[in-house]
Short mmCIF file of N, CA and C in Angstrom, two decimals:
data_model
loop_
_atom_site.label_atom_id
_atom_site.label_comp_id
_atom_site.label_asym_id
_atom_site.label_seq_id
_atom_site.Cartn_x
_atom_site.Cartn_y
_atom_site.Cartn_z
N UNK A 695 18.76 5.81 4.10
CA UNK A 695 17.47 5.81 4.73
C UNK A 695 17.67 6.10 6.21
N UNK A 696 17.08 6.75 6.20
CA UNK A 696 16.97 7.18 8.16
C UNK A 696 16.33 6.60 8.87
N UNK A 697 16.62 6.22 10.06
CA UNK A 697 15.78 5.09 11.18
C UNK A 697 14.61 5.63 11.74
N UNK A 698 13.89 5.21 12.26
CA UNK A 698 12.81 5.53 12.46
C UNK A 698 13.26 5.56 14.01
N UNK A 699 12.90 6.78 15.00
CA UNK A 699 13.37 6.77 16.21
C UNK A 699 12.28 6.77 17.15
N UNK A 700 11.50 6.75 16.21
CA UNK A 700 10.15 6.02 17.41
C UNK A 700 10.31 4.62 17.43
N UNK A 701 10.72 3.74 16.57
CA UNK A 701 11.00 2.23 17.02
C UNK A 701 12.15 1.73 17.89
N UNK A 702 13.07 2.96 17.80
CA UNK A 702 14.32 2.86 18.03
C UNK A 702 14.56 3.22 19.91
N UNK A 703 13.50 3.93 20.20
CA UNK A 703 13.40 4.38 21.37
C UNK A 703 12.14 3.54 22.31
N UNK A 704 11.43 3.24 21.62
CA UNK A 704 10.39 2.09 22.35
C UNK A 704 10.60 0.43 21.81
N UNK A 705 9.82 0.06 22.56
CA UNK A 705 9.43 -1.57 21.98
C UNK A 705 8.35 -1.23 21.38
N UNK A 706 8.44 -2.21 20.45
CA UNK A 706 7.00 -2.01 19.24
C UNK A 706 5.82 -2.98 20.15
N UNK A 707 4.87 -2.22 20.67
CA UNK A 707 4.20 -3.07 21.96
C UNK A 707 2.66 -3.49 20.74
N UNK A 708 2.52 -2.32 19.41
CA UNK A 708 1.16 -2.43 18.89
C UNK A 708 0.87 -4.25 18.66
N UNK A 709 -0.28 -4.04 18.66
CA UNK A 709 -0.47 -5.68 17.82
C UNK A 709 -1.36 -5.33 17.08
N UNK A 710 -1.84 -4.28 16.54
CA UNK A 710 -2.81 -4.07 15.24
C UNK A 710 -1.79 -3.55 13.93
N UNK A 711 -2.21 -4.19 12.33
CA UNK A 711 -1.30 -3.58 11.70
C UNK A 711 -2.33 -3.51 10.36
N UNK A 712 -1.98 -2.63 9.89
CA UNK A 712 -2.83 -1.93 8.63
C UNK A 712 -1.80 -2.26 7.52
N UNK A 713 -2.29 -3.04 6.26
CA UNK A 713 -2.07 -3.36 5.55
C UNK A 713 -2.36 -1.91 4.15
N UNK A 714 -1.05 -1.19 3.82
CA UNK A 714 -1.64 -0.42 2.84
C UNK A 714 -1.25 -0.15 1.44
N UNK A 715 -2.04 0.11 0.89
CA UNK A 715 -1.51 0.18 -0.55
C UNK A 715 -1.09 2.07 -0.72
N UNK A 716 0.03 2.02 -1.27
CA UNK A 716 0.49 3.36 -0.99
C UNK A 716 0.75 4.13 -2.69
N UNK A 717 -0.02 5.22 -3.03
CA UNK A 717 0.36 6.07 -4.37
C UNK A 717 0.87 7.16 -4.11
N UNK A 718 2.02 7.13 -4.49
CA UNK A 718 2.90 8.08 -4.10
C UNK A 718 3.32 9.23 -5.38
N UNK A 719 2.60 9.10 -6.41
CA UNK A 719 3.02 9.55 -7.43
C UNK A 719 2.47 11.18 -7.42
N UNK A 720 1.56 11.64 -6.52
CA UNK A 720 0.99 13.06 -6.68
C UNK A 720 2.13 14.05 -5.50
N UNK A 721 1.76 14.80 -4.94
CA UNK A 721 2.14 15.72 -4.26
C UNK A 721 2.32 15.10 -2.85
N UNK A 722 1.03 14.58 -2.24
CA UNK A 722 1.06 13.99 -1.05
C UNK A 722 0.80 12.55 -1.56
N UNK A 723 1.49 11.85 -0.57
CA UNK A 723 0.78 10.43 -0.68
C UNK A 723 -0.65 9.73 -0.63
N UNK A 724 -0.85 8.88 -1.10
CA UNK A 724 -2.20 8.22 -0.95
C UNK A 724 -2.19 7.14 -0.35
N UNK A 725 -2.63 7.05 0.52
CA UNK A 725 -2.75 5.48 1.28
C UNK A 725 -4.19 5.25 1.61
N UNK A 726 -4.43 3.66 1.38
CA UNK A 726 -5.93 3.32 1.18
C UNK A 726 -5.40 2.06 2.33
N UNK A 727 -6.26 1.95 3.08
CA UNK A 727 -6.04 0.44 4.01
C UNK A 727 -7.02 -0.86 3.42
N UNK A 728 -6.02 -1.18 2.85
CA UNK A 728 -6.25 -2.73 2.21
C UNK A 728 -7.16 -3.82 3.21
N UNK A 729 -6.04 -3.68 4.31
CA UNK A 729 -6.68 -5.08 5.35
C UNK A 729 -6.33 -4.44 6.63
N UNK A 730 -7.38 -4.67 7.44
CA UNK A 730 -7.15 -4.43 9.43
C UNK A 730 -6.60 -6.14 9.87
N UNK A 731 -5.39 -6.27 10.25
CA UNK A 731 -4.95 -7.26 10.78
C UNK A 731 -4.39 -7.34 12.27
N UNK A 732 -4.46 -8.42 12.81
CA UNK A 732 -2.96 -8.39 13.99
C UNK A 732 -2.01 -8.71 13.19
N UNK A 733 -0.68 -8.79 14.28
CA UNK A 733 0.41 -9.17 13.76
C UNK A 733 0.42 -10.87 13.72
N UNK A 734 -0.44 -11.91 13.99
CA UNK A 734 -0.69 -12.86 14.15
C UNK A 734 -1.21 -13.08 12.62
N UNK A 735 -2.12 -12.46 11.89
CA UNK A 735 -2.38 -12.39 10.43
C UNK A 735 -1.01 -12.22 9.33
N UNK A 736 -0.37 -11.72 9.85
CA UNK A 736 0.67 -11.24 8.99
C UNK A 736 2.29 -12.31 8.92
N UNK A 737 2.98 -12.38 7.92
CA UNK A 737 3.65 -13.12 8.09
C UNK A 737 4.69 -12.96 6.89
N UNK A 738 6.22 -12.84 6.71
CA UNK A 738 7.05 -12.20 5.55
C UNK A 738 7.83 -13.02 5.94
N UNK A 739 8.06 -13.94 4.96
CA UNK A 739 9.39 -14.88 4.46
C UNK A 739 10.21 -14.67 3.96
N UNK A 740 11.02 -14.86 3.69
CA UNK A 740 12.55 -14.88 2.97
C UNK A 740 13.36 -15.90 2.77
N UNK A 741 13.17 -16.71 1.81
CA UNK A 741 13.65 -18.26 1.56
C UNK A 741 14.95 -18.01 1.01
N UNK A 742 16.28 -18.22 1.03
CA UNK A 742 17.36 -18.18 -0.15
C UNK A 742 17.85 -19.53 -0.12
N UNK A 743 17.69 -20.13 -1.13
CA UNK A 743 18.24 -21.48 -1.87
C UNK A 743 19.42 -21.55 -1.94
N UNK A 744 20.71 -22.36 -1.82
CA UNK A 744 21.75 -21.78 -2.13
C UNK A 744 22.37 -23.62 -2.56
N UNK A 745 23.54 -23.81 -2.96
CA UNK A 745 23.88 -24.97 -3.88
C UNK A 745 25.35 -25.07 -3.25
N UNK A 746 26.02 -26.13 -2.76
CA UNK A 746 27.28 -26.38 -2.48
C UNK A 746 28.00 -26.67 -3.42
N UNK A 747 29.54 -26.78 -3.65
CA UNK A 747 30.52 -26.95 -4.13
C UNK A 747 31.37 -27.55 -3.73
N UNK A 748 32.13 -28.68 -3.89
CA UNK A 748 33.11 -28.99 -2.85
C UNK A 748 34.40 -29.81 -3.98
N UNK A 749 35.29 -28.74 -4.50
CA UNK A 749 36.25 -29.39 -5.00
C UNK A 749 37.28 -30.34 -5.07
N UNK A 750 37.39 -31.43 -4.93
CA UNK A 750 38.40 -32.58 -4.59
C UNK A 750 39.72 -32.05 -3.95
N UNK A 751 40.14 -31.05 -4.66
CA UNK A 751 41.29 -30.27 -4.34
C UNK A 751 40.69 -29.38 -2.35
N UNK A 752 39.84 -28.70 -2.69
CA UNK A 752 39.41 -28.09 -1.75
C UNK A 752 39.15 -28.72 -0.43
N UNK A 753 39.77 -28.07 0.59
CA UNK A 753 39.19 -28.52 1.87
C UNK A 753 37.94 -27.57 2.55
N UNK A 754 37.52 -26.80 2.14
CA UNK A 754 36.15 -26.16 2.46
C UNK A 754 35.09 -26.35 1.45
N UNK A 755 33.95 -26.81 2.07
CA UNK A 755 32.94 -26.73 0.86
C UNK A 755 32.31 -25.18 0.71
N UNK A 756 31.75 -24.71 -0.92
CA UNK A 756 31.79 -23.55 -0.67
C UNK A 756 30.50 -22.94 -1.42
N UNK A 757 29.60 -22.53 -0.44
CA UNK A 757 28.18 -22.26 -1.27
C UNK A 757 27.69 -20.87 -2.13
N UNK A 758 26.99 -21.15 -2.42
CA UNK A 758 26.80 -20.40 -3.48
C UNK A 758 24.97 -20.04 -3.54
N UNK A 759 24.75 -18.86 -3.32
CA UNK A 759 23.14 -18.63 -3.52
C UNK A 759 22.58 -18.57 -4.65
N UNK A 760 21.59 -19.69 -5.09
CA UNK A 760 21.18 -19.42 -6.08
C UNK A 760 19.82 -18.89 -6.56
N UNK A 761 19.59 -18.51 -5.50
CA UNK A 761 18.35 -17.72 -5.98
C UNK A 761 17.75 -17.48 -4.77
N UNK A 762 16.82 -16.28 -4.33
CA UNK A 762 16.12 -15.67 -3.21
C UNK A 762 14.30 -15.41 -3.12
N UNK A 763 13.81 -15.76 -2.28
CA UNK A 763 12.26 -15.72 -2.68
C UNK A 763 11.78 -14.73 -1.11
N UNK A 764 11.03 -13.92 -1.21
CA UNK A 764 10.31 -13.09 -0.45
C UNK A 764 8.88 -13.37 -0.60
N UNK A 765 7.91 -13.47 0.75
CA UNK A 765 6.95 -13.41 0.57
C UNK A 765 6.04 -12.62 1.42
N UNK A 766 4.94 -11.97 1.31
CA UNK A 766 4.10 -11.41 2.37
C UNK A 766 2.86 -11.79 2.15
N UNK A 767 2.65 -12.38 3.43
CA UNK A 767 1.21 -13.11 3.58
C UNK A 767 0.21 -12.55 4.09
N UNK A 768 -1.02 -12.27 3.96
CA UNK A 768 -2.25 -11.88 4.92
C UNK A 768 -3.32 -12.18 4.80
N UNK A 769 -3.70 -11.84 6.06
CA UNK A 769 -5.33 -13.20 6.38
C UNK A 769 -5.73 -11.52 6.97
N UNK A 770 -7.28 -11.35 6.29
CA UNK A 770 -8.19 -10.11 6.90
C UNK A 770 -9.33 -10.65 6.76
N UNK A 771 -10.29 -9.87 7.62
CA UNK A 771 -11.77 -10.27 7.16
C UNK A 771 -12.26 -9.71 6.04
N UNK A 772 -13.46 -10.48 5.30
CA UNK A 772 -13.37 -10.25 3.89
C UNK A 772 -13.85 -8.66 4.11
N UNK A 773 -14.28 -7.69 3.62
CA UNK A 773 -14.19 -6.58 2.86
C UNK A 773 -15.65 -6.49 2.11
N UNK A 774 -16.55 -5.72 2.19
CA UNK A 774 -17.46 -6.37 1.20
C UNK A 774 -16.95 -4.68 0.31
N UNK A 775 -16.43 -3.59 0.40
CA UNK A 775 -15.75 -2.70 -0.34
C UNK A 775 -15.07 -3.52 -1.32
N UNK A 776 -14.95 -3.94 -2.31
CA UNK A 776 -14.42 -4.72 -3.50
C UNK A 776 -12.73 -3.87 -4.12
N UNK A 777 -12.98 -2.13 -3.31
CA UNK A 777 -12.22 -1.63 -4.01
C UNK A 777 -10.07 -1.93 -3.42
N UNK A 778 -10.68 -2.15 -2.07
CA UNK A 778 -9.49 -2.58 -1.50
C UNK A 778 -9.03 -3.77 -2.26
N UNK A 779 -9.87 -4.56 -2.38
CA UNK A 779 -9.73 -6.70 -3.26
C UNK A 779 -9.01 -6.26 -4.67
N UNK A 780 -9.40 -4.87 -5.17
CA UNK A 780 -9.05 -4.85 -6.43
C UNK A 780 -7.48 -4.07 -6.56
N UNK A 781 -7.53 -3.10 -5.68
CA UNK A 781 -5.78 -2.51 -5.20
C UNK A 781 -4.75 -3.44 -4.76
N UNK A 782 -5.71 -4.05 -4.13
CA UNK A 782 -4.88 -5.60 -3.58
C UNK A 782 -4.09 -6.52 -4.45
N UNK A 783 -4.50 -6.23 -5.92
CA UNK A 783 -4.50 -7.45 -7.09
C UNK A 783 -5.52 -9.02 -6.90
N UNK A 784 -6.69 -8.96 -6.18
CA UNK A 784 -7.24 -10.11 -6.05
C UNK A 784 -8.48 -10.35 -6.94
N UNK A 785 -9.06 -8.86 -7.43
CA UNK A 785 -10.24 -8.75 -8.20
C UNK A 785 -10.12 -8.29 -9.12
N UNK A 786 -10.80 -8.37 -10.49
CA UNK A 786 -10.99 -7.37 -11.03
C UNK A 786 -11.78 -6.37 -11.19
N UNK A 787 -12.16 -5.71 -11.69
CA UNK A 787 -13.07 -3.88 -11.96
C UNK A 787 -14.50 -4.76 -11.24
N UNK A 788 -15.25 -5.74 -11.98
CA UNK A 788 -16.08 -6.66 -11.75
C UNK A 788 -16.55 -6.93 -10.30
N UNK A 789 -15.50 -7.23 -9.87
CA UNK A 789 -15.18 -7.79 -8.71
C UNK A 789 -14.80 -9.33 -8.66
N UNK A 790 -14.95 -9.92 -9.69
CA UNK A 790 -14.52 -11.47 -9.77
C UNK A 790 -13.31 -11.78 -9.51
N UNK A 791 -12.89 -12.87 -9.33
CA UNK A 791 -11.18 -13.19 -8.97
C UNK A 791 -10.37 -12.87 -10.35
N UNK A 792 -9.13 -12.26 -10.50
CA UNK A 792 -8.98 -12.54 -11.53
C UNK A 792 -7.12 -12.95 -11.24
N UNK A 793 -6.93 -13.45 -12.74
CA UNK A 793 -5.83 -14.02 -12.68
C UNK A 793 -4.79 -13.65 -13.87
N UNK A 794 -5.19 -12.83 -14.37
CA UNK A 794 -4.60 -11.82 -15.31
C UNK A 794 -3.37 -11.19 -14.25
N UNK A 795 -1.70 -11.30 -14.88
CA UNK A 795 -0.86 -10.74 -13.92
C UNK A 795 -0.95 -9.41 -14.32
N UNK A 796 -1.15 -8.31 -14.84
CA UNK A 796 -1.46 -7.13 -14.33
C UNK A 796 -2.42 -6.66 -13.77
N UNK A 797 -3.17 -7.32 -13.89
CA UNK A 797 -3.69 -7.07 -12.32
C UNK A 797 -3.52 -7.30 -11.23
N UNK A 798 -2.71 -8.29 -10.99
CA UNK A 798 -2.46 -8.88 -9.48
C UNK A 798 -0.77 -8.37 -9.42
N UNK A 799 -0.01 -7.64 -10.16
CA UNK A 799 0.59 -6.59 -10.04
C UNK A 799 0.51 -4.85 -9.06
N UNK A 800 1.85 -4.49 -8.41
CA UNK A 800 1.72 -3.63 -7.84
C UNK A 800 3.19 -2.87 -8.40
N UNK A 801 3.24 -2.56 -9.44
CA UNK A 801 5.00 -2.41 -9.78
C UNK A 801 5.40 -0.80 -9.81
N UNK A 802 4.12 -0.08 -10.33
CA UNK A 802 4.68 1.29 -10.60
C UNK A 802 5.85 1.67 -9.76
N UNK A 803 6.38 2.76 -10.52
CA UNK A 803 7.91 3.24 -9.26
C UNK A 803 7.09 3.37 -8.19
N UNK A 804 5.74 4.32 -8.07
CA UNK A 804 5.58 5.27 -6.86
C UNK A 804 4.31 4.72 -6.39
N UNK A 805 4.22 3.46 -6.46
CA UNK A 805 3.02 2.17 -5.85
C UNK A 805 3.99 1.05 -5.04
N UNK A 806 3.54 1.21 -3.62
CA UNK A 806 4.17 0.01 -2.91
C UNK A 806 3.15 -0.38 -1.80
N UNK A 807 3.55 -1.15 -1.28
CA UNK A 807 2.36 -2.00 -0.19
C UNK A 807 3.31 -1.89 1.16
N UNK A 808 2.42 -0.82 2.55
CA UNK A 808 3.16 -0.85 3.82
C UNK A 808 2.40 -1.42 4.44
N UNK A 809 3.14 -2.28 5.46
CA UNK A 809 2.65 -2.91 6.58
C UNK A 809 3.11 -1.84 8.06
N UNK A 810 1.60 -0.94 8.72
CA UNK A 810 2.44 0.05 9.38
C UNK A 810 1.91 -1.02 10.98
N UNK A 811 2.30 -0.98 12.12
CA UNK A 811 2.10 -1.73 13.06
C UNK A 811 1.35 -0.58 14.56
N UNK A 812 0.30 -0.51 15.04
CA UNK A 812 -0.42 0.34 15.94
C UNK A 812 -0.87 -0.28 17.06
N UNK A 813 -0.48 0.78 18.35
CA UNK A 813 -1.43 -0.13 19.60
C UNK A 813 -3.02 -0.15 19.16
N UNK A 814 -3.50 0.75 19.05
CA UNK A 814 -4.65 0.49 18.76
C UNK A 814 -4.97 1.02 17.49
N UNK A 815 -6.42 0.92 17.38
CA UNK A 815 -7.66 1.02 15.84
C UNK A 815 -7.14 2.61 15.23
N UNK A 816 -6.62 3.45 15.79
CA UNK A 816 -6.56 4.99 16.09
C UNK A 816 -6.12 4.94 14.07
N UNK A 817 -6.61 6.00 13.29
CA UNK A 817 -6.18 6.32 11.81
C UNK A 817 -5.36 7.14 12.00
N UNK A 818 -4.52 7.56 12.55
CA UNK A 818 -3.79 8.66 12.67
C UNK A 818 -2.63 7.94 12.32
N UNK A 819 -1.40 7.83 11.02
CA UNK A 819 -0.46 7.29 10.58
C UNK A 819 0.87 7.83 11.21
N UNK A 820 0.82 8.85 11.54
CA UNK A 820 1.97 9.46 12.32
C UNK A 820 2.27 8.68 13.66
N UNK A 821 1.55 7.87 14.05
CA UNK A 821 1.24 7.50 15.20
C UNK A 821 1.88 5.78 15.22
N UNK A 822 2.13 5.91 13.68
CA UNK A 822 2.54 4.16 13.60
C UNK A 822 3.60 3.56 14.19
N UNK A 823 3.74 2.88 14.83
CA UNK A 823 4.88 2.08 15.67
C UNK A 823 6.24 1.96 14.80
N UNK A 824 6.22 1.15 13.80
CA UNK A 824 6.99 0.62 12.89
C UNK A 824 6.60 0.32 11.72
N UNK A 825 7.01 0.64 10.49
CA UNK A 825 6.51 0.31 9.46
C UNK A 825 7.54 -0.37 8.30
N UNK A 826 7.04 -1.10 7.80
CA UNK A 826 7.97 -2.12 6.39
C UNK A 826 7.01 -1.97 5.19
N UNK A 827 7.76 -1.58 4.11
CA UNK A 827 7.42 -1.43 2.99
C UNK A 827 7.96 -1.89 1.88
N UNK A 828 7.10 -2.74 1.03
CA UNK A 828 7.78 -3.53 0.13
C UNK A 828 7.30 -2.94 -1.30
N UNK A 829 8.34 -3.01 -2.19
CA UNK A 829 8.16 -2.75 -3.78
C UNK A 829 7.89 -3.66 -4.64
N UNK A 830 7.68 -3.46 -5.96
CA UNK A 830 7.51 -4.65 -6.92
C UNK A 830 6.18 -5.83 -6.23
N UNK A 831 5.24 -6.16 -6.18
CA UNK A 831 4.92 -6.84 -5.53
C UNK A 831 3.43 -7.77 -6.49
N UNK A 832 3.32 -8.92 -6.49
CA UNK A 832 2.36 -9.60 -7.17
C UNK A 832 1.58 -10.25 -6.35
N UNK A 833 0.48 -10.45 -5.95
CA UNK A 833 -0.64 -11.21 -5.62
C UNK A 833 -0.76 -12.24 -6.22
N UNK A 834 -1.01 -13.50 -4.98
CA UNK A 834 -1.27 -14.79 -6.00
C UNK A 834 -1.83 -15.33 -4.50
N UNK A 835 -2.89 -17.11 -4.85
CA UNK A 835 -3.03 -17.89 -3.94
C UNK A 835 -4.07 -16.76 -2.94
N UNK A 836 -5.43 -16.42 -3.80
CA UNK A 836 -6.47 -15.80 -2.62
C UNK A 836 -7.40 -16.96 -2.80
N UNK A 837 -7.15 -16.74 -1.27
CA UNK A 837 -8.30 -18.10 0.22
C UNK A 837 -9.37 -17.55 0.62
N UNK A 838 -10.31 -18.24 0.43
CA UNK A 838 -11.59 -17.38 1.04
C UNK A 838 -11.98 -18.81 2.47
N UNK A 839 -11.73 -18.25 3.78
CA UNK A 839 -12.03 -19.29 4.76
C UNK A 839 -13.50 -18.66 4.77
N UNK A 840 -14.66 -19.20 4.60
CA UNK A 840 -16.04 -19.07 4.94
C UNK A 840 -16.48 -19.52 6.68
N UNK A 841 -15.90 -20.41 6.97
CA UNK A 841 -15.64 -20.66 8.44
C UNK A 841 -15.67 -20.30 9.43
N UNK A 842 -14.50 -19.34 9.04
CA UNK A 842 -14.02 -18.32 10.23
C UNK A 842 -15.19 -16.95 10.47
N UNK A 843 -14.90 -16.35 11.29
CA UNK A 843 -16.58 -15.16 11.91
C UNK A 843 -15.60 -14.15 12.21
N UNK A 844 -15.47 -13.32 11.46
CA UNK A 844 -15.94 -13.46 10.00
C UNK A 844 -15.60 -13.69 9.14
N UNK A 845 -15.67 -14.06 7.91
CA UNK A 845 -15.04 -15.17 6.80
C UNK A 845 -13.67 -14.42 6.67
N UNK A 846 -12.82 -14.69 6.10
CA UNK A 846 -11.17 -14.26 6.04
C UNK A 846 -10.71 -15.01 4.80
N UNK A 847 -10.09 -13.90 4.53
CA UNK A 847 -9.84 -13.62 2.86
C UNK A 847 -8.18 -13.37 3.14
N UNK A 848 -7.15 -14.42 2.26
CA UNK A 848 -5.95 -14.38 2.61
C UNK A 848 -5.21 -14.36 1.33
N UNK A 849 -4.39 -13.70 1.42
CA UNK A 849 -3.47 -13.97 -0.16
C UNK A 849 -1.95 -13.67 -0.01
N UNK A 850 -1.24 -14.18 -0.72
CA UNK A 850 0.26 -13.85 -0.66
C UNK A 850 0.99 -12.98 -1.78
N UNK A 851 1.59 -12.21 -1.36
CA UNK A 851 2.35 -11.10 -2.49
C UNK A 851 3.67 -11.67 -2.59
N UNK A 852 3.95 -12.22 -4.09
CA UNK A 852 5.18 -12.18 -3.61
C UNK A 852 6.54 -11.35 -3.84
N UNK A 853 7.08 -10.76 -3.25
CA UNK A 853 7.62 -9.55 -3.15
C UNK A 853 9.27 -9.30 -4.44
N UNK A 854 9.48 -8.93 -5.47
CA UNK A 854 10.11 -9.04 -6.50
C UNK A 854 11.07 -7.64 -6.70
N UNK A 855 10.95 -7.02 -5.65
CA UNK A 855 12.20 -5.75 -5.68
C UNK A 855 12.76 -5.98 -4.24
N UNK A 856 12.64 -4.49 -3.34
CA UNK A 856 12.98 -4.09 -2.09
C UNK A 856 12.22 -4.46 -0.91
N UNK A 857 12.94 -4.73 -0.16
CA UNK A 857 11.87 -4.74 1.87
C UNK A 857 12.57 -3.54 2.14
N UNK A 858 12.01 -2.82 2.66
CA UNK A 858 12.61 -1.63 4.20
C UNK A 858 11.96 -2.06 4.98
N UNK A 859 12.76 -2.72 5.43
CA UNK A 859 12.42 -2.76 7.14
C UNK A 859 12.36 -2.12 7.96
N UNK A 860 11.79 -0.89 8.59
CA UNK A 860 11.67 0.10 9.57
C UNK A 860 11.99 1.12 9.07
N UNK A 861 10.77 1.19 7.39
CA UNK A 861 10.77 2.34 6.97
C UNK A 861 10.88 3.39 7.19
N UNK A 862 11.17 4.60 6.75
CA UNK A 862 10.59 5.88 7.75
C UNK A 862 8.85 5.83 8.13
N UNK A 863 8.85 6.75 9.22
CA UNK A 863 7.27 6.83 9.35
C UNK A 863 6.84 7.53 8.14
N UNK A 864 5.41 6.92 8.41
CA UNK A 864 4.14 7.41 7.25
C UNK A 864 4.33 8.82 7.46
#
């Protein structure tokens, strides 16, 4: 994978980041923007569990990972377009919540979800600061804050293949 030398040559100064669902399976790509966030909305974990060992014989204790969890979180304002909620895995056709895992599935080979990062509102993707793109990805845990102005709709993917971190540009 090749670096992206627009991140590589600036500081990533954007604080707007477009949440997108990406179909890559035709000629050109398809990208639909899921959610308008800051980077303050956004948030990707990486938990790894791991289990010690420490043999009587042994003078080092010696660990062992047993398992790894990825997550990507986001908080947007709700959407009253249903069609983003439903690319998202949060709705179904309906628009109701649903909880059926293929739907709240994103697995195809040539379906992934980018997080691209922008100084400003501008649609122009060439223009993106930095971008991370994750594969395999499931939706679960959608929040509807009614509260907030305007209400904010949050859910977590949790991520079950690859991260690129400083994908190539869009």
């Amino acid at each position: 994978m090749a670096t992206n030398q627009k991140s590589q040559e600036n500081e990533v100064e954007g604080s707007i980041v477009h949440v997108i669902h990406v179909d890559d399976s035709g000629t050109d790509p398809v990208r639909t923007v899921l959610a308008l966030a800051t980077k303050d909305d956004i948030s990707v974990t990486i938990d790894e569990d791991n289990e010690d060992f420490n043999a009587a014989a042994e003078r080092r204790t010696r660990r062992y990972r047993t398992n790894g969890t990825a997550d990507l979180e986001v908080a947007s304002a709700i959407d009253v377009d249903m069609e983003a909620m439903k690319l998202a895995g949060l709705v179904d056709s309906n628009g109701d919540v649903t909880f059926d895992t293929t739907d709240r599935r994103i697995e195809a080979p040539d379906e992934y979800v980018e997080i691209a990062y922008f100084r400003d509102e501008a649609q122009d993707y060439a223009n993106a600061e930095l971008v991370h793109r994750f594969h395999d990805v499931e939706a679960t845990s959608p929040e509807v804050d009614p509260s907030a102005t305007p209400p904010l709709l949050s859910w977590t993917w949790w991520v079950e293949s690859t991260i690129e971190f400083n994908a190539d540009a869009l």
